[in-house]
Every structure is written in structure tokens, then in C-alpha cells.
Coordinates of C-alpha atoms and ligand atoms in Angstrom, one line a residue:
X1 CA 87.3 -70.4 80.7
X2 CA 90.6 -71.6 81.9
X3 CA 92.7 -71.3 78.8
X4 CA 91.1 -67.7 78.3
X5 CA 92.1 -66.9 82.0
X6 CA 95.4 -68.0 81.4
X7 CA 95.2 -66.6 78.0
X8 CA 94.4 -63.5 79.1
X9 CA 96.8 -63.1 82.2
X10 CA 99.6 -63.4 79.9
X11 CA 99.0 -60.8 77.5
X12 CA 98.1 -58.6 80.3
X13 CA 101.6 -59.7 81.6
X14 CA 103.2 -58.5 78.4
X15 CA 101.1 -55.1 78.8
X16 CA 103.0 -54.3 81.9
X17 CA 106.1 -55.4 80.4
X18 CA 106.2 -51.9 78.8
X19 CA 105.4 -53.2 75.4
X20 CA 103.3 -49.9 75.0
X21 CA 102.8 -47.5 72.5
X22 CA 105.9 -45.9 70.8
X23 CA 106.6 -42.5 68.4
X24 CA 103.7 -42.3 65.8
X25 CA 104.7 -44.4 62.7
X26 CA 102.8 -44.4 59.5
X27 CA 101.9 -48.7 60.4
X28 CA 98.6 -50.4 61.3
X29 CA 98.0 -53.7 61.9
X30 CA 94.6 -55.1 62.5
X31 CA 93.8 -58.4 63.7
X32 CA 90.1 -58.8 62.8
X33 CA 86.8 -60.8 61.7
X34 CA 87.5 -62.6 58.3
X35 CA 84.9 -61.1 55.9
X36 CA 84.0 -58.1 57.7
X37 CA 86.6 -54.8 56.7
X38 CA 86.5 -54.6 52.8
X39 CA 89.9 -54.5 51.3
X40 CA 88.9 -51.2 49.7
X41 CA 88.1 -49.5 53.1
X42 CA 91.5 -50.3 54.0
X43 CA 93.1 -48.7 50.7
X44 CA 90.9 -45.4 50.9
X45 CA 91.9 -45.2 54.2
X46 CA 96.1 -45.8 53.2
X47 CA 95.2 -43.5 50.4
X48 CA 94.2 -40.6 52.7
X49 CA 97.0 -41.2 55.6
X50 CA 99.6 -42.9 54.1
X51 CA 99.3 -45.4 56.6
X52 CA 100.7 -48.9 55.8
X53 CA 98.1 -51.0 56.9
X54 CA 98.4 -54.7 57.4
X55 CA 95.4 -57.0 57.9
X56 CA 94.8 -60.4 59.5
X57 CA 91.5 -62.4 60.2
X58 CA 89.9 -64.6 62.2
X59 CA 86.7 -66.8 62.6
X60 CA 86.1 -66.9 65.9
X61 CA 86.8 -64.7 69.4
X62 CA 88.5 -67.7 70.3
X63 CA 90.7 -68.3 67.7
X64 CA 91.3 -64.2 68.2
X65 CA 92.4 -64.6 72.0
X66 CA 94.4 -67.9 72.0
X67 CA 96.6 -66.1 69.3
X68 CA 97.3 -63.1 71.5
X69 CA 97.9 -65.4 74.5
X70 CA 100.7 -66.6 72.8
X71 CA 102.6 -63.9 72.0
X72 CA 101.7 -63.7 68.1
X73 CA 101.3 -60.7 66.0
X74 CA 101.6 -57.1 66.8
X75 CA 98.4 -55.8 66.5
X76 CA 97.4 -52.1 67.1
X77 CA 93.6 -52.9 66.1
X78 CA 91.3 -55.9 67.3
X79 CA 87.9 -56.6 67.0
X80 CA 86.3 -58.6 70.0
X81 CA 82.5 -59.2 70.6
X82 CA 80.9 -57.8 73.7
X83 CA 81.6 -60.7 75.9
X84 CA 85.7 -60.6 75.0
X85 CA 85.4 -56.9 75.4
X86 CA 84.3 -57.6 78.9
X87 CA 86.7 -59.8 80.0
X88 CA 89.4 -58.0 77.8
X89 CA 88.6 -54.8 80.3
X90 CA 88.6 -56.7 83.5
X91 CA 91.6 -58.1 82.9
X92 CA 92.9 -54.6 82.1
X93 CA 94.3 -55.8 78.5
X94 CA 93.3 -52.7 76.6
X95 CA 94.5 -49.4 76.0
X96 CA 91.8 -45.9 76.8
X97 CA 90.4 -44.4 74.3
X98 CA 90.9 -40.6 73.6
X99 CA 87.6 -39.6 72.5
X100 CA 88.7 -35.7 71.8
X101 CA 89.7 -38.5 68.2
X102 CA 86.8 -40.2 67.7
X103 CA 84.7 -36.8 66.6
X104 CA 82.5 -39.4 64.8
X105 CA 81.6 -41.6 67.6
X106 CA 78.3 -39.4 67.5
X107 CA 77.2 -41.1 64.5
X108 CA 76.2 -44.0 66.1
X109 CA 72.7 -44.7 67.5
X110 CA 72.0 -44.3 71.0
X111 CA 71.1 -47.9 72.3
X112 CA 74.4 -49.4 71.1
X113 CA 76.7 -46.7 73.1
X114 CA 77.3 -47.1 76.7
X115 CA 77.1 -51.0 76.9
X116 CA 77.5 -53.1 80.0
X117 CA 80.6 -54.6 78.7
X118 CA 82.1 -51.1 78.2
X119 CA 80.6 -48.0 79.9
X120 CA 81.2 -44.8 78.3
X121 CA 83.3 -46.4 75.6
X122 CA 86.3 -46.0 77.1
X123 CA 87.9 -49.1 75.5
X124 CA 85.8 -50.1 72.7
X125 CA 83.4 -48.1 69.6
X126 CA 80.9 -50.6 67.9
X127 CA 81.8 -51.5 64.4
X128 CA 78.7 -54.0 63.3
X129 CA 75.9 -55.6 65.0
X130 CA 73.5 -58.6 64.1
X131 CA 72.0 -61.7 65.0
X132 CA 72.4 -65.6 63.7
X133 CA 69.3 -66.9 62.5
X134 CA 68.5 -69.7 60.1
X135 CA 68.5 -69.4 56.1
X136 CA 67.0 -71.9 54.2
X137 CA 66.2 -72.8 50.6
X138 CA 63.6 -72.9 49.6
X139 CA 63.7 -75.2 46.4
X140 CA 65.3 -78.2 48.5
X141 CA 63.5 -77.8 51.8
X142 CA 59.9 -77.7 51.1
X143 CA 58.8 -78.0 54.9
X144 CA 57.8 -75.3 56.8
X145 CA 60.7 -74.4 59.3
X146 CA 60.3 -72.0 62.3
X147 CA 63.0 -73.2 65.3
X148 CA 66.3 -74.8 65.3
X149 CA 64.5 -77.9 66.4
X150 CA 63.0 -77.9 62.4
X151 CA 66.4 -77.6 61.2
X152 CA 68.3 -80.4 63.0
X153 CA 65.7 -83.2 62.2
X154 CA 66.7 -86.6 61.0
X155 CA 65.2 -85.1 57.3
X156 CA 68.0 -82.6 57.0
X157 CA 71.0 -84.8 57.9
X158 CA 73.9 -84.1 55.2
X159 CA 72.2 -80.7 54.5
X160 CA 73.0 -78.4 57.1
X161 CA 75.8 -75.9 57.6
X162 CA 76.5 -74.4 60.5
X163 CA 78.8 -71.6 61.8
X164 CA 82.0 -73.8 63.5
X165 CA 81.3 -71.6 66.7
X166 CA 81.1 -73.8 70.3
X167 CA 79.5 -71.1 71.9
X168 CA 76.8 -70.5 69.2
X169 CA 76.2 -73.7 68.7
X170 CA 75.5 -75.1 72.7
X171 CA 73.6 -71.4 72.5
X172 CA 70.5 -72.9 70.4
X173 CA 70.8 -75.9 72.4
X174 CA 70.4 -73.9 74.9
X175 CA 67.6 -71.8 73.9
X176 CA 65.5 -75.0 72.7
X177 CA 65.5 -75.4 76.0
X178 CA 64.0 -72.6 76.9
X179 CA 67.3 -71.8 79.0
X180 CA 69.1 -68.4 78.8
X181 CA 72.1 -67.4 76.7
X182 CA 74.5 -67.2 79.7
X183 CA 73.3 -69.7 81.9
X184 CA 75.8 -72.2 81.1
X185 CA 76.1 -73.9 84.5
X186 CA 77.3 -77.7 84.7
X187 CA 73.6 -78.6 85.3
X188 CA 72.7 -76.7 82.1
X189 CA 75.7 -78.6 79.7
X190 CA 74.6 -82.0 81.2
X191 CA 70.7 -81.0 80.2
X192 CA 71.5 -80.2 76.8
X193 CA 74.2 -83.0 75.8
X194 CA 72.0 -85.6 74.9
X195 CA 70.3 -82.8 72.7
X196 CA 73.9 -81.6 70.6
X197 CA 74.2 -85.5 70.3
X198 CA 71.3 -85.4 67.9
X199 CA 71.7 -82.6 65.8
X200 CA 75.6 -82.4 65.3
X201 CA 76.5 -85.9 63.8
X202 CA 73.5 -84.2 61.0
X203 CA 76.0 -81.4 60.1
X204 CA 77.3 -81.4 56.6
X205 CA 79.6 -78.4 57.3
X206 CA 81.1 -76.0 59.4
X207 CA 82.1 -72.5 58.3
X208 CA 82.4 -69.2 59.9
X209 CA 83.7 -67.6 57.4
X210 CA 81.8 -67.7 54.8
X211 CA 78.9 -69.9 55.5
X212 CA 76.7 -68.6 52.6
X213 CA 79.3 -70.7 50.1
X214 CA 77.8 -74.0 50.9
X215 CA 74.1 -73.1 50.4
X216 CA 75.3 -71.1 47.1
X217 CA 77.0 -74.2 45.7
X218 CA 74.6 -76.3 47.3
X219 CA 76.8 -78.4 49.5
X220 CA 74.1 -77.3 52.1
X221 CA 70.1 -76.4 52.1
X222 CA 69.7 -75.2 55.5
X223 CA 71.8 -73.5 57.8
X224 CA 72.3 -71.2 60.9
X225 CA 74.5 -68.6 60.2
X226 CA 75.7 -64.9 60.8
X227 CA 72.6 -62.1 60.0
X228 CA 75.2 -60.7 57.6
X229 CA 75.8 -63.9 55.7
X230 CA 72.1 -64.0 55.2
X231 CA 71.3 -60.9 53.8
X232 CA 73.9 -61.8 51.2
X233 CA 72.2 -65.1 50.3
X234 CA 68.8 -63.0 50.3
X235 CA 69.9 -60.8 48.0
X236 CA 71.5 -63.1 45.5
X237 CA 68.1 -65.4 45.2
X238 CA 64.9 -65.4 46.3
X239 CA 64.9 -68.8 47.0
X240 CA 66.5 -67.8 50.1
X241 CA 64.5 -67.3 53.1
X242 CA 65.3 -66.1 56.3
X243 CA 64.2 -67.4 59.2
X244 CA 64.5 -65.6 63.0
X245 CA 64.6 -69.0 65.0
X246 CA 61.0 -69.1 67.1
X247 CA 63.3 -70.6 70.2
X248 CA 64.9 -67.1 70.1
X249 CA 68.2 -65.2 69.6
X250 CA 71.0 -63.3 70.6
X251 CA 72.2 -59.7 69.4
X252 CA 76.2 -59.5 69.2
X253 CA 78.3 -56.5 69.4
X254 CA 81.2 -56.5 67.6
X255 CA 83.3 -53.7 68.4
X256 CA 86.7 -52.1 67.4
X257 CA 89.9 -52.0 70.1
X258 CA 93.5 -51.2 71.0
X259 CA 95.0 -54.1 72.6
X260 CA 97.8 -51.9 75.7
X261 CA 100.4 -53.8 73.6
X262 CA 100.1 -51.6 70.7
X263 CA 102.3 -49.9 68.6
X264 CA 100.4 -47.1 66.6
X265 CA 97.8 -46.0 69.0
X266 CA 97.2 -42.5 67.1
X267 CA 96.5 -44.4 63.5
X268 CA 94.3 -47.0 65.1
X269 CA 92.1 -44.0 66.6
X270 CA 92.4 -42.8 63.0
X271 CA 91.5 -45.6 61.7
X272 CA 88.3 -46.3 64.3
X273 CA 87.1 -42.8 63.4
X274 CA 87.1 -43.3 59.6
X275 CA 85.1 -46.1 59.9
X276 CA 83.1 -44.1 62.0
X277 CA 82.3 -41.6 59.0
X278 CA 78.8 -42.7 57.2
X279 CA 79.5 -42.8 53.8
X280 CA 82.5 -45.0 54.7
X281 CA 79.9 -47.1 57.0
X282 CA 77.8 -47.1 54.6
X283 CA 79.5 -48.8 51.6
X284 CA 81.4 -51.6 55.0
X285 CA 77.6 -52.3 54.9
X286 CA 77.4 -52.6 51.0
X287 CA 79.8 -55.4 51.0
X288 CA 79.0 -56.6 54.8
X289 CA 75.3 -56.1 55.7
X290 CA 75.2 -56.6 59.2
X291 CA 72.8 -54.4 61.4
X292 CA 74.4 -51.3 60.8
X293 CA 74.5 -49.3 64.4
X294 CA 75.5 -45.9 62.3
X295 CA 72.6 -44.2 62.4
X296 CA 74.1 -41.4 59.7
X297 CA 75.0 -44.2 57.8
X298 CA 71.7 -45.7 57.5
X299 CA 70.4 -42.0 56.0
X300 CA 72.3 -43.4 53.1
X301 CA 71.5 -46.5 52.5
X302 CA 68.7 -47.8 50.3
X303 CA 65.1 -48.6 51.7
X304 CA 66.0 -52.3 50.3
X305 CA 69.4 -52.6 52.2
X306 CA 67.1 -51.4 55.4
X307 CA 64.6 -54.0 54.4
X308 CA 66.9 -57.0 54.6
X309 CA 65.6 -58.8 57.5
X310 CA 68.7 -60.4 57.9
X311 CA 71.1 -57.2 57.9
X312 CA 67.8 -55.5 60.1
X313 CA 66.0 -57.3 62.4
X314 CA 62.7 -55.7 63.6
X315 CA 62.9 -53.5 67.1
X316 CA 60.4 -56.3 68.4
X317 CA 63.0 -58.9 67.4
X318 CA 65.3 -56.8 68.9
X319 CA 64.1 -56.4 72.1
X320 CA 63.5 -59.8 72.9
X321 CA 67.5 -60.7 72.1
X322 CA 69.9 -61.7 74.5
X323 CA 73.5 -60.4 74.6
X324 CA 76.5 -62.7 75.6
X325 CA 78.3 -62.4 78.4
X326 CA 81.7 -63.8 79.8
X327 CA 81.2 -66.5 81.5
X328 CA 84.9 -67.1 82.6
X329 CA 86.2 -71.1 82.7
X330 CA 82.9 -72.3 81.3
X331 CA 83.9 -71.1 77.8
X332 CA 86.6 -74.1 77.7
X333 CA 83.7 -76.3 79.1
X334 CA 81.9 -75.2 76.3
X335 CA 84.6 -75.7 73.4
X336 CA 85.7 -79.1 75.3
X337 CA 82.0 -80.3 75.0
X338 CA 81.5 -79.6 71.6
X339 CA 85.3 -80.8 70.2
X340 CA 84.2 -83.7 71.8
X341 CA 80.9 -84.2 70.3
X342 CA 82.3 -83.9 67.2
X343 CA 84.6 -86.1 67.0
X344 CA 82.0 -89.3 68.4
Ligands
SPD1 N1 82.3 -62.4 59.0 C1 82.1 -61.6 60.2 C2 81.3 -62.4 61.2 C3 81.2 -61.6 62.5 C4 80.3 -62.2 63.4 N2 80.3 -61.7 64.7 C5 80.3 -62.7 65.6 C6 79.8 -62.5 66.9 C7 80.0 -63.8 67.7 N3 79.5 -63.8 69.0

């Protein structure tokens, strides 16, 4: 991506401009997903430390990077997906972990510790996992739907919602292609143009926040959307179905991280460990059921919350999923693509 390689040089510029950490200070200020940390994680954690904490979100890795690239915010905490984490660490952008702090790292299962995109966890711990599959309802859509390919037929234009995400998005084009995740290769974008053509002028809305709002206030009747978002609209009405896309999917990381540039190093370790602790995990997934990669914190939860097929998929699902990686300059290839599209 040429904007994230620019992006990227220049916060690792201010890195070695000494910007680094200072004398402990009872701050935090995280720069993560919106709908993700509950508020009241963050107030039993002040409660306990006396740590200020200060919060700011984002909807997309993208949206996350750009806004470091240019200088903004002061953030101690940041919470990248497994391909940002990748090229965070190559380009040396963020700060070692001491694990003799994060006694609770332990807690979390096996297959989601020593990743590709970090080794050993020096940089990064995992916070929430999932998948994006499709929801749909089940009142408005009465025919059967298996593949993105069922959702983004003529029949559903002005019902869909999708998450605003370019690389999601040329992601199932890619897949109903029967191409993988990663292999986005000039050949690859020209094959599946004509195929975003079709299904985005068919979009009713795009929201990565919160996509569940427009199927609950029926704005929408089909979408693809976060596993999290999902299980929320599962558990709210059985209407609701969830729908692991036939084309396939891909498993995303999202992981906790101190960006070299930060402040309050000791309270974000503080902070990545208390999250660590499962009955703090536990209630993150009350409010945010993602696939939980705690395994303490599962021993806690409900056989329902477990059942959520959205929050859980099966280790068969599993298995067959795909996990981004950083594809350097073909991420603005990607977002140029799809601004494009959407504006025709
Ligand atoms: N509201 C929180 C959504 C988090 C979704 N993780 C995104 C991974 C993107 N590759």
C-alpha cells in the first residue's frame, strides 16, 4: 500500500525521534475498535489503578493507521488486526513487550499464541477473534441463502448492509472466485471488477460500526457483517440467521499493542493483562461476543454464549479459514478500487 508505506515510515520516524516512553504517570490512552472495549471495563480498571484512561475508536485498520501517519493522538494502547500487526513489526513501529507483566497471557488458548504475524508475542497479545459471515432475516428474505453470490442478487438490491471495509469487501469477491484471501495481484483486481460492479451499486448501507442497527430497524434484511455483530442480532430474535458464506471465510486477529511512541508503557501492560484476566474477558465477551481466544474465560461463560455460531464458529469452520496478510501497496489498490466503484 503506498500511503500505508508512507504511513508507516513516518511514525516510525517519530519513534526514533525519541518520542519514547517517559516516568510512569497514572494516563492511558487507547486508540481502538469502536464497539469492542465496554465502557465499564475501562471504569473497573480506573477503579482498581487510578489510571485516567482516555478512549478513542475506529472502524477500520485503515482509518487506525492513516491517523497515526499523521501525527494525531498520543496513544499508549492500539488495537491492529494481524495483517497491521505484521507490517506494524516490520516497520519496527512498536514497542517489546515485557512478559514478566503479562502473568495472564497464559489464559489464552494455544492456537492463537505464537502467530506468523508476531512470534512469541513480543509485540502484540490477542484481544478477540472472529469471522464475517452473512446474517439474514428471515421474515423478509424467504429464499434459501448459502454464499455471498445469494446475497448480492438483483432480488436484494436496497436491502443489504455491508461492513464499509475495502478489504473485506474485494475479499468475497475474491473468494467467489474461488481465489485466495491474499492473492490480490493486478490480474486478480481486474478478474473481480466486473463482479464488485454488480453487487455494490445493490448496497443499501455501509457500517462498521454497528452493522446490526440496520437489520434491527430494518433499513436492511441481509447483510455481511462482523461474527460479533451477529451473535448480537442472534440473540435478540430468532428471526436472525446466521449464515457461514459456502464461498468461505477468513479468521481475523485482533490484537492489543504499544505503538514505540508511547507515553505510559507500564499502565498499558497493566491494562493488556487485566483484560487478560477471565472473568474480566468474560463479561468483554458479554457485551462483545466475538470468538473469545481466553480459554479461562470460556470456563465461565454460558453453554448458550458458546453455542452462538456467530461468537463460535465450529473447529471445522475454523480450519478451513484464511488469515490476512499485508500485502504492502496493494492495500491502496484495494481502497482506490472500491472508493471508485462506489462512487459510479
Ligand atoms: N466492532 C469491532 C469490530 C472488530 C472487527 N475486527 C476486524 C478485523 C478486520 N480485518
Amino acid at each position: 500500500m503506498k500511503t500505508k508505506k508512507l504511513v508507516l515510515s513516518t511514525v516510525t520516524a517519530f519513534a526514533f525521534l525519541g518520542f519514547a516512553s517517559a516516568a510512569p504517570t497514572k494516563n492511558l490512552n487507547i486508540y481502538c475498535w469502536s464497539e469492542y472495549i465496554p465502557q465499564n471495563i475501562i471504569d473497573q480498571f480506573s477503579k482498581e489503578t487510578g489510571v485516567k484512561v482516555s478512549v478513542e475508536n475506529y472502524a477500520s485498520n485503515e482509518e487506525m493507521l492513516s491517523k497515526l501517519a499523521a501525527g494525531g493522538g498520543d496513544y499508549d494502547l492500539i488495537q491492529p488486526s494481524e495483517y497491521v500487526i505484521e507490517a506494524l513489526v516490520k516497520d519496527k513501529f512498536l514497542h517489546p513487550l515485557d512478559h514478566a507483566k503479562l502473568s495472564n497471557l497464559k489464559n489464552i488458548a494455544p492456537q492463537f499464541l505464537n502467530m506468523p504475524f508476531d512470534p512469541d508475542n513480543k509485540f502484540s497479545i490477542p484481544y478477540m477473534a472472529g469471522t464475517v459471515g452473512i446474517v439474514v432475516n428471515t421474515d423478509l428474505v424467504k429464499d434459501e441463502v448459502r454464499s455471498f453470490a445469494d446475497v448480492f442478487k438483483p432480488e436484494n438490491k436496497g436491502k443489504i448492509v455491508v461492513l464499509d471495509d475495502a478489504r473485506e469487501i474485494v475479499t468475497w469477491a475474491l473468494l467467489s472466485q474461488g481465489l485466495g484471501i491474499n492473492q490480490v495481484t493486478d490480474k486478480n483486481l481486474k478478474q473481480i471488477k466486473p463482479i464488485l460492479q454488480q453487487w455494490i451499486p445493490l448496497i443499501k448501507v455501509y457500517d462498521s460500526d454497528s452493522p446490526k442497527t440496520a437489520l434491527l430497524n430494518g433499513d436492511a434484511s441481509i447483510g455481511v457483517v462482523w461474527g460479533g455483530e451477529g451473535a448480537i442480532l442472534l440473540n435478540k430474535n430468532k428471526k436472525f440467521r446466521w449464515v457461514m458464506p459456502s464461498e468461505g471465510a477468513h479468521l481475523f486477529i485482533d490484537s492489543l499493542a504499544i505503538p514505540k511512541t508511547a507515553k505510559n508503557v507500564d499502565n498499558a501492560e497493566a491494562f493488556m493483562n487485566f483484560i487478560l484476566r477471565p472473568e474480566i474477558s468474560k463479561q468483554i465477551s458479554e457485551e462483545f461476543p466475538y470468538l473469545n481466544p481466553n480459554l479461562a474465560a470460556r470456563k465461565l461463560m454460558t453453554q448458550k454464549q458458546l453455542d452462538n455460531a456467530a461468537s463460535f464458529p465450529s473447529d471445522d469452520e475454523i480450519k478451513k479459514m484464511q488469515i490476512f496478510k499485508d500485502i504492502g501497496t496493494k492495500g491502496s489498490d484495494i481502497e482506490e478500487l472500491i472508493t471508485t466503484l462506489k462512487a459510479q
